[in-house]
PDB file of C-alpha atoms in Angstrom:
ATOM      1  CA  UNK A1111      95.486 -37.432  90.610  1.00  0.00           C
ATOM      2  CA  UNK A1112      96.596 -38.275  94.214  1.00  0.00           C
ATOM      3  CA  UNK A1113      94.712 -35.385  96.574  1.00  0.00           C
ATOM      4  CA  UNK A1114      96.757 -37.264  99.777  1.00  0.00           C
ATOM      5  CA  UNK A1115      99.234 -39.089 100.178  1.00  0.00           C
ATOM      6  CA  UNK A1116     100.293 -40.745 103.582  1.00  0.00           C
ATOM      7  CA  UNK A1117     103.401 -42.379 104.438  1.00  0.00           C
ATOM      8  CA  UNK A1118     104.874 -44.792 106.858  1.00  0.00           C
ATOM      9  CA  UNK A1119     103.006 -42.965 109.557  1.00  0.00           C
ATOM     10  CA  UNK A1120     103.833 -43.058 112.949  1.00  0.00           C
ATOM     11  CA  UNK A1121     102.209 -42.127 116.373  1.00  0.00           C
ATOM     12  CA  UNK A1122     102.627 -42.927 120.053  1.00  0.00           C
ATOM     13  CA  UNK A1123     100.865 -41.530 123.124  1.00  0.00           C
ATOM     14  CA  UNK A1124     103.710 -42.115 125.938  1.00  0.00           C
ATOM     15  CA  UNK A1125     104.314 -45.820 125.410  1.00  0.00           C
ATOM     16  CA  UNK A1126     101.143 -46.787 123.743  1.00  0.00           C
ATOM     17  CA  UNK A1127     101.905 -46.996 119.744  1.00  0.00           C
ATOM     18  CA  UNK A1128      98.552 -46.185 118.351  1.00  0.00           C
ATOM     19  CA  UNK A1129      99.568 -46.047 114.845  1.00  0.00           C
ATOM     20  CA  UNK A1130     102.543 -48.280 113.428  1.00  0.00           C
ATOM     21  CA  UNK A1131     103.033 -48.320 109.990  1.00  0.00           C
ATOM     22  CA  UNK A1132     100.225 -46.571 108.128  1.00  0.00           C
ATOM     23  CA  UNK A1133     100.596 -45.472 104.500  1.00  0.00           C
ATOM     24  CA  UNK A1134      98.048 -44.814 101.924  1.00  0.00           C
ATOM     25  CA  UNK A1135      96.529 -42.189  99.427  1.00  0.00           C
ATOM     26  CA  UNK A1136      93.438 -40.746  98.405  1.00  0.00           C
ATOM     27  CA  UNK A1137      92.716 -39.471  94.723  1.00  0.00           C
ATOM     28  CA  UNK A1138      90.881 -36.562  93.797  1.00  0.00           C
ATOM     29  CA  UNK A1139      86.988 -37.019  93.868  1.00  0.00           C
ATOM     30  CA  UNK A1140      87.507 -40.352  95.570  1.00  0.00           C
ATOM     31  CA  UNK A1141      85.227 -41.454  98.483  1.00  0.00           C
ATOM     32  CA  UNK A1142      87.494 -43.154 100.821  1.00  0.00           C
ATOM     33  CA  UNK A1143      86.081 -45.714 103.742  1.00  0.00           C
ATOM     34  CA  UNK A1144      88.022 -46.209 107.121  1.00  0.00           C
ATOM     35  CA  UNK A1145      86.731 -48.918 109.067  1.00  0.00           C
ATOM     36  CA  UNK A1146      88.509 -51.162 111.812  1.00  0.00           C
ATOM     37  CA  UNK A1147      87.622 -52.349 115.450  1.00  0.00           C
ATOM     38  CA  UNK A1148      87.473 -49.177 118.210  1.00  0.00           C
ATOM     39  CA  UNK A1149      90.972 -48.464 119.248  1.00  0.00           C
ATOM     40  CA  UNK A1150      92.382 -49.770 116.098  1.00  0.00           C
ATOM     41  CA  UNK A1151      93.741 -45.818 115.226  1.00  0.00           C
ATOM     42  CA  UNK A1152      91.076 -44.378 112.692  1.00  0.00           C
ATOM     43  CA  UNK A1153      90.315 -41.538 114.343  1.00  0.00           C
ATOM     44  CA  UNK A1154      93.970 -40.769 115.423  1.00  0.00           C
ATOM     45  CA  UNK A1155      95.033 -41.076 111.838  1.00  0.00           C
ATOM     46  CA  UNK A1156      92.442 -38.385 111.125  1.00  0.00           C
ATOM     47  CA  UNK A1157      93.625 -36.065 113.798  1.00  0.00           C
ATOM     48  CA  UNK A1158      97.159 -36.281 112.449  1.00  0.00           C
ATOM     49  CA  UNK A1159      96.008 -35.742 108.617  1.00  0.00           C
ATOM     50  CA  UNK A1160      93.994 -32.844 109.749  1.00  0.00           C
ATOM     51  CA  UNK A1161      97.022 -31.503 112.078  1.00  0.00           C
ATOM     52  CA  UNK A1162      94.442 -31.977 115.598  1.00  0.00           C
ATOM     53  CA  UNK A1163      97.536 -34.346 116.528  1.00  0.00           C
ATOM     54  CA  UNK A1164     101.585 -34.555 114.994  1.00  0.00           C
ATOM     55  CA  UNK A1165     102.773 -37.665 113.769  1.00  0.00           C
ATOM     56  CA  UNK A1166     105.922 -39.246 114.925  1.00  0.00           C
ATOM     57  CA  UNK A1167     107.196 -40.220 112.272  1.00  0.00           C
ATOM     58  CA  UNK A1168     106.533 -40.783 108.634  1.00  0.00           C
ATOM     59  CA  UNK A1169     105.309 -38.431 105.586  1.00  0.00           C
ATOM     60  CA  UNK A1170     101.822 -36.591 104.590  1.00  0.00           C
ATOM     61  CA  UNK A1171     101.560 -34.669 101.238  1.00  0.00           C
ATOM     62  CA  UNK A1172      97.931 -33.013 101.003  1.00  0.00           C
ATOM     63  CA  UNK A1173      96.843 -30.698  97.772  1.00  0.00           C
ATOM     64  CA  UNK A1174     100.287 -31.299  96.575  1.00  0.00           C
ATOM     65  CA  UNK A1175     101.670 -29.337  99.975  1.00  0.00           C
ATOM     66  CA  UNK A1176     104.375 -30.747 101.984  1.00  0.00           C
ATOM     67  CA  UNK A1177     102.804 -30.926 105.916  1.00  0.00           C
ATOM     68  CA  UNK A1178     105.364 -33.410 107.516  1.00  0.00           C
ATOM     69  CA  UNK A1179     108.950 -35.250 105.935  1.00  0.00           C
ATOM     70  CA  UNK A1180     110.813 -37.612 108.023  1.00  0.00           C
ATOM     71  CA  UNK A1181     114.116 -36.736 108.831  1.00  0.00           C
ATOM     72  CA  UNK A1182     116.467 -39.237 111.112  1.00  0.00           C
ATOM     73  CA  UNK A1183     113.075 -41.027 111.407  1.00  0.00           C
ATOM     74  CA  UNK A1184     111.094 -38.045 112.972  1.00  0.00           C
ATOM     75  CA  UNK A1185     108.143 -36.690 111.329  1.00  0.00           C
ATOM     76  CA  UNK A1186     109.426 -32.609 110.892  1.00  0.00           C
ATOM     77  CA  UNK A1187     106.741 -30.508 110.089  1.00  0.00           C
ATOM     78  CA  UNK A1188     106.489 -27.159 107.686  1.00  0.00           C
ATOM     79  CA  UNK A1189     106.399 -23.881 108.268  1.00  0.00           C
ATOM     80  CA  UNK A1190     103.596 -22.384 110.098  1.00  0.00           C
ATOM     81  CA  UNK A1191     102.581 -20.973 106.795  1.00  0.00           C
ATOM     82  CA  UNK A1192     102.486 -23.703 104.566  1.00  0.00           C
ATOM     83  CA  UNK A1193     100.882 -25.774 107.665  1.00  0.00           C
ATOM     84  CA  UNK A1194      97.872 -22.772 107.067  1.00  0.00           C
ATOM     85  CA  UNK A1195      97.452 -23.332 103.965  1.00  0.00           C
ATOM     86  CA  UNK A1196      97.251 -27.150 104.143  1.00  0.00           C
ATOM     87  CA  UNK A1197      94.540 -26.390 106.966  1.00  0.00           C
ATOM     88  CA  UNK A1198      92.064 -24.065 104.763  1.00  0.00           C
ATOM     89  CA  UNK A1199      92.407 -26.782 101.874  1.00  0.00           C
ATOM     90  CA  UNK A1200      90.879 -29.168 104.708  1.00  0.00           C
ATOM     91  CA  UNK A1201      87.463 -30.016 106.683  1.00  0.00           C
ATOM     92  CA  UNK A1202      86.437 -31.873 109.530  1.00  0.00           C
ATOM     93  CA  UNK A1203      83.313 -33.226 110.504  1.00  0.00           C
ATOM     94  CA  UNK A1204      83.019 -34.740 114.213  1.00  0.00           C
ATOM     95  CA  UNK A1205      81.105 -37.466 115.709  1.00  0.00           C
ATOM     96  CA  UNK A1206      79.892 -34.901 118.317  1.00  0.00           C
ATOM     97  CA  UNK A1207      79.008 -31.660 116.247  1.00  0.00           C
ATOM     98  CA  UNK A1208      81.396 -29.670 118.206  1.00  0.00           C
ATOM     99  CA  UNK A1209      79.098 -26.424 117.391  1.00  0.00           C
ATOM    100  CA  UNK A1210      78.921 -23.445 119.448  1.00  0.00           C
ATOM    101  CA  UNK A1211      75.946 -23.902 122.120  1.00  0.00           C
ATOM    102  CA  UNK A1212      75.576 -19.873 122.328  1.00  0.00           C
ATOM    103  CA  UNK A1213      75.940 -19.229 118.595  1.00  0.00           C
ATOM    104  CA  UNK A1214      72.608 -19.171 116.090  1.00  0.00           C
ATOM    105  CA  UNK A1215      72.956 -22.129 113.438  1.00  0.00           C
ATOM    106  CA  UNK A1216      73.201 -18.958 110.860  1.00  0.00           C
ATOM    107  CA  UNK A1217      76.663 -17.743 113.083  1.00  0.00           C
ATOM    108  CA  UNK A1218      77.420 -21.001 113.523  1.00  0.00           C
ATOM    109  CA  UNK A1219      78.084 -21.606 109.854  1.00  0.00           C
ATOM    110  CA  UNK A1220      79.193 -17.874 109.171  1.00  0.00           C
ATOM    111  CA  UNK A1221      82.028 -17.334 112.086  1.00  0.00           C
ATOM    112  CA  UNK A1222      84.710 -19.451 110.630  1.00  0.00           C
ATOM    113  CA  UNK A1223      84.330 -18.050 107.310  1.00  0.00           C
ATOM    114  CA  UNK A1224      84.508 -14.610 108.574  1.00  0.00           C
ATOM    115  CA  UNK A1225      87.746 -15.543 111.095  1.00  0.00           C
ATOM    116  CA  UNK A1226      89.403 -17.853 108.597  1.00  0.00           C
ATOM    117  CA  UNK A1227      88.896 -17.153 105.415  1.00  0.00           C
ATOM    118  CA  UNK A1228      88.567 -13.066 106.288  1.00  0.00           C
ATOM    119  CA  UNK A1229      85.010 -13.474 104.418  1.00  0.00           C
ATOM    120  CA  UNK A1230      82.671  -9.791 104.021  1.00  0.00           C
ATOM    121  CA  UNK A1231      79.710 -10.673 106.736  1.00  0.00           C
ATOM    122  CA  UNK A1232      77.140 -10.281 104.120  1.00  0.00           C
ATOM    123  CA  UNK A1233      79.094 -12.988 101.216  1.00  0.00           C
ATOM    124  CA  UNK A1234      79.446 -15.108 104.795  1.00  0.00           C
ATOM    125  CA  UNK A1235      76.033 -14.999 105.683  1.00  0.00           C
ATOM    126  CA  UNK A1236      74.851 -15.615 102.106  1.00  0.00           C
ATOM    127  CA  UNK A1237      77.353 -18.911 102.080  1.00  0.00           C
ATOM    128  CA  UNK A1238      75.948 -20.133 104.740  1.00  0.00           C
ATOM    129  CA  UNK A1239      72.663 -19.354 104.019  1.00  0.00           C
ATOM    130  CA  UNK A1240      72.879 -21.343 100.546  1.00  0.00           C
ATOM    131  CA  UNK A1241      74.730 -24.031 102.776  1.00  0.00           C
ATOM    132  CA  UNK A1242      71.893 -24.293 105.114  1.00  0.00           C
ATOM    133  CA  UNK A1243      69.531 -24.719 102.357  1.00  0.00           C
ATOM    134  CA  UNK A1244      71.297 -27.021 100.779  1.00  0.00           C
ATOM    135  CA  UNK A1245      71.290 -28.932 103.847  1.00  0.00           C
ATOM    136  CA  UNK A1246      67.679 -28.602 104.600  1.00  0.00           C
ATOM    137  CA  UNK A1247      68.047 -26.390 107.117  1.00  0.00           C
ATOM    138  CA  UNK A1248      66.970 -22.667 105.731  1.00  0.00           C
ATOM    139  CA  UNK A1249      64.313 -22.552 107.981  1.00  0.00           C
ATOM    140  CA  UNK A1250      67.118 -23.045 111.231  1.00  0.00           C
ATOM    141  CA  UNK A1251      68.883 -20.244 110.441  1.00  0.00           C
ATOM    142  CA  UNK A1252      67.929 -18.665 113.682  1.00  0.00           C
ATOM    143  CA  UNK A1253      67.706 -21.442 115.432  1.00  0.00           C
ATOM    144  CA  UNK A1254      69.940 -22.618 118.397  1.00  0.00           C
ATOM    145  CA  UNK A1255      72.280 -26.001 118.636  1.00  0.00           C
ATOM    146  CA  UNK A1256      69.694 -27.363 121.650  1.00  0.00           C
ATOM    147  CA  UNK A1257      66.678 -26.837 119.564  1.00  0.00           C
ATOM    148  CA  UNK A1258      68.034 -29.129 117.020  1.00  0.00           C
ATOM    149  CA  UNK A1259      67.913 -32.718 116.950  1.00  0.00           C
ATOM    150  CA  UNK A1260      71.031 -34.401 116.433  1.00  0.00           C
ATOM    151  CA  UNK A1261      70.914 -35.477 113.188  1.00  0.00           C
ATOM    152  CA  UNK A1262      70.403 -31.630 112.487  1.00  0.00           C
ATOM    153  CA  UNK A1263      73.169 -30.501 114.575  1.00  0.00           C
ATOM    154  CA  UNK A1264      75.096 -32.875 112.292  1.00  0.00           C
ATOM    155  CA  UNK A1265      73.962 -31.606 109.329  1.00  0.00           C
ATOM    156  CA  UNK A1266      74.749 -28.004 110.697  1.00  0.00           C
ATOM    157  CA  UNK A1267      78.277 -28.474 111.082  1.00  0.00           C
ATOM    158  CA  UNK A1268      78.364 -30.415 107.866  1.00  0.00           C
ATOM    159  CA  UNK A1269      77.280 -27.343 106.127  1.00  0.00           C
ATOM    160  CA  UNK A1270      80.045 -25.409 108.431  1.00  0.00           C
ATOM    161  CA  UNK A1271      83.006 -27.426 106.825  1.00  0.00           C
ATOM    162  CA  UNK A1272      81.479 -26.914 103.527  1.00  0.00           C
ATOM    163  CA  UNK A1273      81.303 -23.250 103.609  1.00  0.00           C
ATOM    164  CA  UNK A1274      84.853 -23.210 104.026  1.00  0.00           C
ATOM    165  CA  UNK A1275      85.171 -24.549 100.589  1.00  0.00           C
ATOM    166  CA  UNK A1276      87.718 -27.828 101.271  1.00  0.00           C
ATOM    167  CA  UNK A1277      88.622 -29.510  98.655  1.00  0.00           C
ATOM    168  CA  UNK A1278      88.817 -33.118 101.024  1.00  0.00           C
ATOM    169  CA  UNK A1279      86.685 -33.651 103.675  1.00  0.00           C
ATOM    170  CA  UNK A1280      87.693 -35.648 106.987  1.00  0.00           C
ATOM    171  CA  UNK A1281      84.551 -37.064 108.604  1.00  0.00           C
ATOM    172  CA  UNK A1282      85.168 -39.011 112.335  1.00  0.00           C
ATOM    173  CA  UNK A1283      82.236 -41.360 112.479  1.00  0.00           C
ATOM    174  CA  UNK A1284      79.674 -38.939 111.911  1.00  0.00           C
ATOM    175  CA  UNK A1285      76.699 -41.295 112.729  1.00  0.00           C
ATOM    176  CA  UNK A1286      78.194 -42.800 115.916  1.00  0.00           C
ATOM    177  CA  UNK A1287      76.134 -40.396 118.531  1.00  0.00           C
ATOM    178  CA  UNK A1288      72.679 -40.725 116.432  1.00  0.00           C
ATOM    179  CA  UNK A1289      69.809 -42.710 116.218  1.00  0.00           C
ATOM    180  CA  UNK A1290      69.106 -44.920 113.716  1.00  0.00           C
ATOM    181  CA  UNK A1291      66.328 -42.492 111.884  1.00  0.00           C
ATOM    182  CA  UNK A1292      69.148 -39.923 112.431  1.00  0.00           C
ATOM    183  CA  UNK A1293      71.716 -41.917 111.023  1.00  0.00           C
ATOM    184  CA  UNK A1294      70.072 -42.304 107.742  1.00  0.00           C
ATOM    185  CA  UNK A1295      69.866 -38.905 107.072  1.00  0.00           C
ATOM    186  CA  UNK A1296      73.388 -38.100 107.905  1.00  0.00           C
ATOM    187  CA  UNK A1297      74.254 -40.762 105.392  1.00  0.00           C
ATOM    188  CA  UNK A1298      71.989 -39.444 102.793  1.00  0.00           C
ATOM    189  CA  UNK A1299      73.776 -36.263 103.226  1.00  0.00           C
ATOM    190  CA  UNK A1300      77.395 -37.848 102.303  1.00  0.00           C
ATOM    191  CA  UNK A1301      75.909 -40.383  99.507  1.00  0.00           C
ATOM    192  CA  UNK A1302      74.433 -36.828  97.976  1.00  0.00           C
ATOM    193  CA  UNK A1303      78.228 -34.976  98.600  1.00  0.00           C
ATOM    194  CA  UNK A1304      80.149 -38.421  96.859  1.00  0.00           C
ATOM    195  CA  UNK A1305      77.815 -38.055  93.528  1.00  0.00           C
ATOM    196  CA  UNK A1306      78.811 -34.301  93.211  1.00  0.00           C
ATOM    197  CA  UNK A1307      82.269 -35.711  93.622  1.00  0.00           C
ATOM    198  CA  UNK A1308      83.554 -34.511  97.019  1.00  0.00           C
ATOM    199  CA  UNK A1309      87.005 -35.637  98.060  1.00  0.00           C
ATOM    200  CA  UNK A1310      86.457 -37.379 101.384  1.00  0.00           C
ATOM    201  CA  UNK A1311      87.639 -39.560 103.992  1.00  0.00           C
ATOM    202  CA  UNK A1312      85.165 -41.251 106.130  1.00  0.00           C
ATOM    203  CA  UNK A1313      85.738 -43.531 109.614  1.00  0.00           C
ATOM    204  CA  UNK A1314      82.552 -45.597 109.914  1.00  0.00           C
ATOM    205  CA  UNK A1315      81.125 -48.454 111.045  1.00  0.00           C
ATOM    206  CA  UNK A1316      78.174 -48.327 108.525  1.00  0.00           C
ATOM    207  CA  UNK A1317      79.313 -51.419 106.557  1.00  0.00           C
ATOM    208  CA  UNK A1318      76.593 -51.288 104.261  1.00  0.00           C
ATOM    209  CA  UNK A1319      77.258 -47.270 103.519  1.00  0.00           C
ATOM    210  CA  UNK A1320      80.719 -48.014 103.167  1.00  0.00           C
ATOM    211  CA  UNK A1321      80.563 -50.669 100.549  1.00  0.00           C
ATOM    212  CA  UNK A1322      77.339 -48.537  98.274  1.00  0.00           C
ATOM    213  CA  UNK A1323      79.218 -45.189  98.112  1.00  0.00           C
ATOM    214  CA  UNK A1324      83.039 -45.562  99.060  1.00  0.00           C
ATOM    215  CA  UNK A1325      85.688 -46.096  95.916  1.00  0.00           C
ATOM    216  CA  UNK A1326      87.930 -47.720  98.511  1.00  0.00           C
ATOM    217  CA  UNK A1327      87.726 -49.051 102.023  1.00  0.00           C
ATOM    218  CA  UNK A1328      90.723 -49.526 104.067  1.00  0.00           C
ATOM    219  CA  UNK A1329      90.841 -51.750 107.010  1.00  0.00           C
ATOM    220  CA  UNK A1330      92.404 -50.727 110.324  1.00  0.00           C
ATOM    221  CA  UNK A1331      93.265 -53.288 113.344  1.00  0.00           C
ATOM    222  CA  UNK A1332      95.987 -52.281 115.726  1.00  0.00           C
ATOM    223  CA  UNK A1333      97.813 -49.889 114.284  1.00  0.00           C
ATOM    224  CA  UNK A1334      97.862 -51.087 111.079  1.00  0.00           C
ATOM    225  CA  UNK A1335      96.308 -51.162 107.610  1.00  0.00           C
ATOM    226  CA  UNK A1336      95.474 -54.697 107.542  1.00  0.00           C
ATOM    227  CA  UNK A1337      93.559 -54.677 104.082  1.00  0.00           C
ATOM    228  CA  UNK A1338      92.194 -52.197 101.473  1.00  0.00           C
ATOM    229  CA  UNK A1339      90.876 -52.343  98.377  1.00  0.00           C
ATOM    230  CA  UNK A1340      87.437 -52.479  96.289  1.00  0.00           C
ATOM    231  CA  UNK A1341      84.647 -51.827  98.926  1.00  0.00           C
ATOM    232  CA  UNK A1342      82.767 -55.222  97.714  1.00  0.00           C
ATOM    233  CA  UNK A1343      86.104 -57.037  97.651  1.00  0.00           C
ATOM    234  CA  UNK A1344      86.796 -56.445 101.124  1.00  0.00           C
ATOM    235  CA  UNK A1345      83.546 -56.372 102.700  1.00  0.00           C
ATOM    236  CA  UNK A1346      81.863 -59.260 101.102  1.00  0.00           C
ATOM    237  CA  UNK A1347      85.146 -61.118 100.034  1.00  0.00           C
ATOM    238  CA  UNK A1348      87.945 -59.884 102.680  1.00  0.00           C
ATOM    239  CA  UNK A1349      90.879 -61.785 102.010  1.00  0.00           C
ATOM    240  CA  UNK A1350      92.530 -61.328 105.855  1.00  0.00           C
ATOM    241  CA  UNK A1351      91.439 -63.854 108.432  1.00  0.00           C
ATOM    242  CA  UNK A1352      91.154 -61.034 110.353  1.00  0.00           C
ATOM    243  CA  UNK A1353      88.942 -58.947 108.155  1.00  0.00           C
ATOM    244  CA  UNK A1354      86.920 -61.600 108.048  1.00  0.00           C
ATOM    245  CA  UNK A1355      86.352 -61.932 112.185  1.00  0.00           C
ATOM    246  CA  UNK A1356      85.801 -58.338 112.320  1.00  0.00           C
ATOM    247  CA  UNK A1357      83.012 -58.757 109.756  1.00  0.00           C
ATOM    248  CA  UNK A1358      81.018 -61.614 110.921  1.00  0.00           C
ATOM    249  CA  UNK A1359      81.020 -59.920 114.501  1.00  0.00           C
ATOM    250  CA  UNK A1360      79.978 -56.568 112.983  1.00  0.00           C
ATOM    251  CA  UNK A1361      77.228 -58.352 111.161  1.00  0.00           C
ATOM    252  CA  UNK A1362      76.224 -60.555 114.216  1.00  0.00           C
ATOM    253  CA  UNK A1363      76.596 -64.195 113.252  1.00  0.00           C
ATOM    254  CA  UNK A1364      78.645 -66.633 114.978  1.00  0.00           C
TER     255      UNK A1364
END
């Protein structure tokens, strides 16, 4: 059952076109893959899924709500309630943590709860405490973001977007300001989320994670969906010329 659906999408900033022509959709439990050169639009199709940016033009259907239709091709968005609701059904994971510097991990994880989903402090704190746990991270709770490394910091705001209780999760390369050490736990993290079946959509330039523990990669190159398919299809067999550049540069040969 299709958990997103995104059509003919559309987005310019001034006179740049960023995204052209971008449709696809996302099942229910599926692990989706976004890779694609930098500037190619992953990260702005993210921000317009998870309503950071507005499209254009063009469609998105998420949990079977209406966000955007095109009308006299112009993207016109719901109402500010139905927008809300789309928005609680959602979470976002950065590539920069975006936590609050001043905040305890424990508050960290409890304040949205408690501001967006009008959560009792004590069923927040005991979210985020089983959150942090799961996570690794019980003993943190009192912790601040700059006592963390970053690989925790990621893992902290990983457990924020789950106590929120999405049902699809947007990650924007979630590795990209780590270490390698780092990056393998992050991944560990999401490999872990994809067997419990976790709707999510990931922009990465792990090739190797993306083709293990995504149902689907797409690729992205100027604006475009260029390919998509089977992760192993596409990264090991991409049928685009172009795909296949981006590849052999990613991996290093000639």
């Amino acid at each position: 059952m299709s958990i997103l659906d995104v059509k003919n999408i559309k987005k310019s900033f001034d006179q740049l076109a960023v995204l052209k022509d971008i449709s696809f959709s996302v099942n229910e439990g599926e692990v989706v893959a976004i890779i694609g050169p930098s500037g190619s639009g992953k990260s702005t199709l993210l921000r317009c899924i998870t309503q950071l940016e507005r499209a254009d033009e063009g469609e998105i259907t998420l949990c079977g709500l209406e966000m955007c239709k095109s009308v006299n091709s112009k993207s016109v968005y719901s109402s500010h309630e139905v927008l809300h609701k789309i928005q609680l059904s959602c979470g976002l994971v950065f590539q920069n943590f975006h936590l609050f510097p001043h905040y305890s991990v424990l508050k960290n994880v409890m304040d949205a709860q408690i501001h967006v989903l009008k959560q009792s402090k004590p069923k927040a704190k005991q979210i985020a405490l089983d959150f942090l746990d799961k996570m690794g991270l019980s003993d943190k709770a009192d912790a601040y973001p700059c006592q963390l490394s970053g690989g925790q910091q990621q893992r902290v705001s990983i457990a924020r977007a789950l106590a929120l209780n999405p049902k699809i999760l947007f990650f924007d390369e979630p590795t990209s300001a780590l270490d390698p050490e780092l990056t393998g736990e992050i991944l560990k993290v999401i490999k872990e989320l994809a067997k419990e079946n976790m709707t999510m959509v990931i922009v990465t330039h792990e090739m190797s994670f993306a083709r293990d523990v995504a149902d689907k990669v797409i690729f992205m190159d100027d604006g475009y969906i260029v390919e998509e398919g089977d992760p192993r299809e596409v990264i090991n067999n991409p049928k685009s010329e172009r795909t296949k550049q981006f590849l052999k540069r990613f991996s290093g040969e000639e």
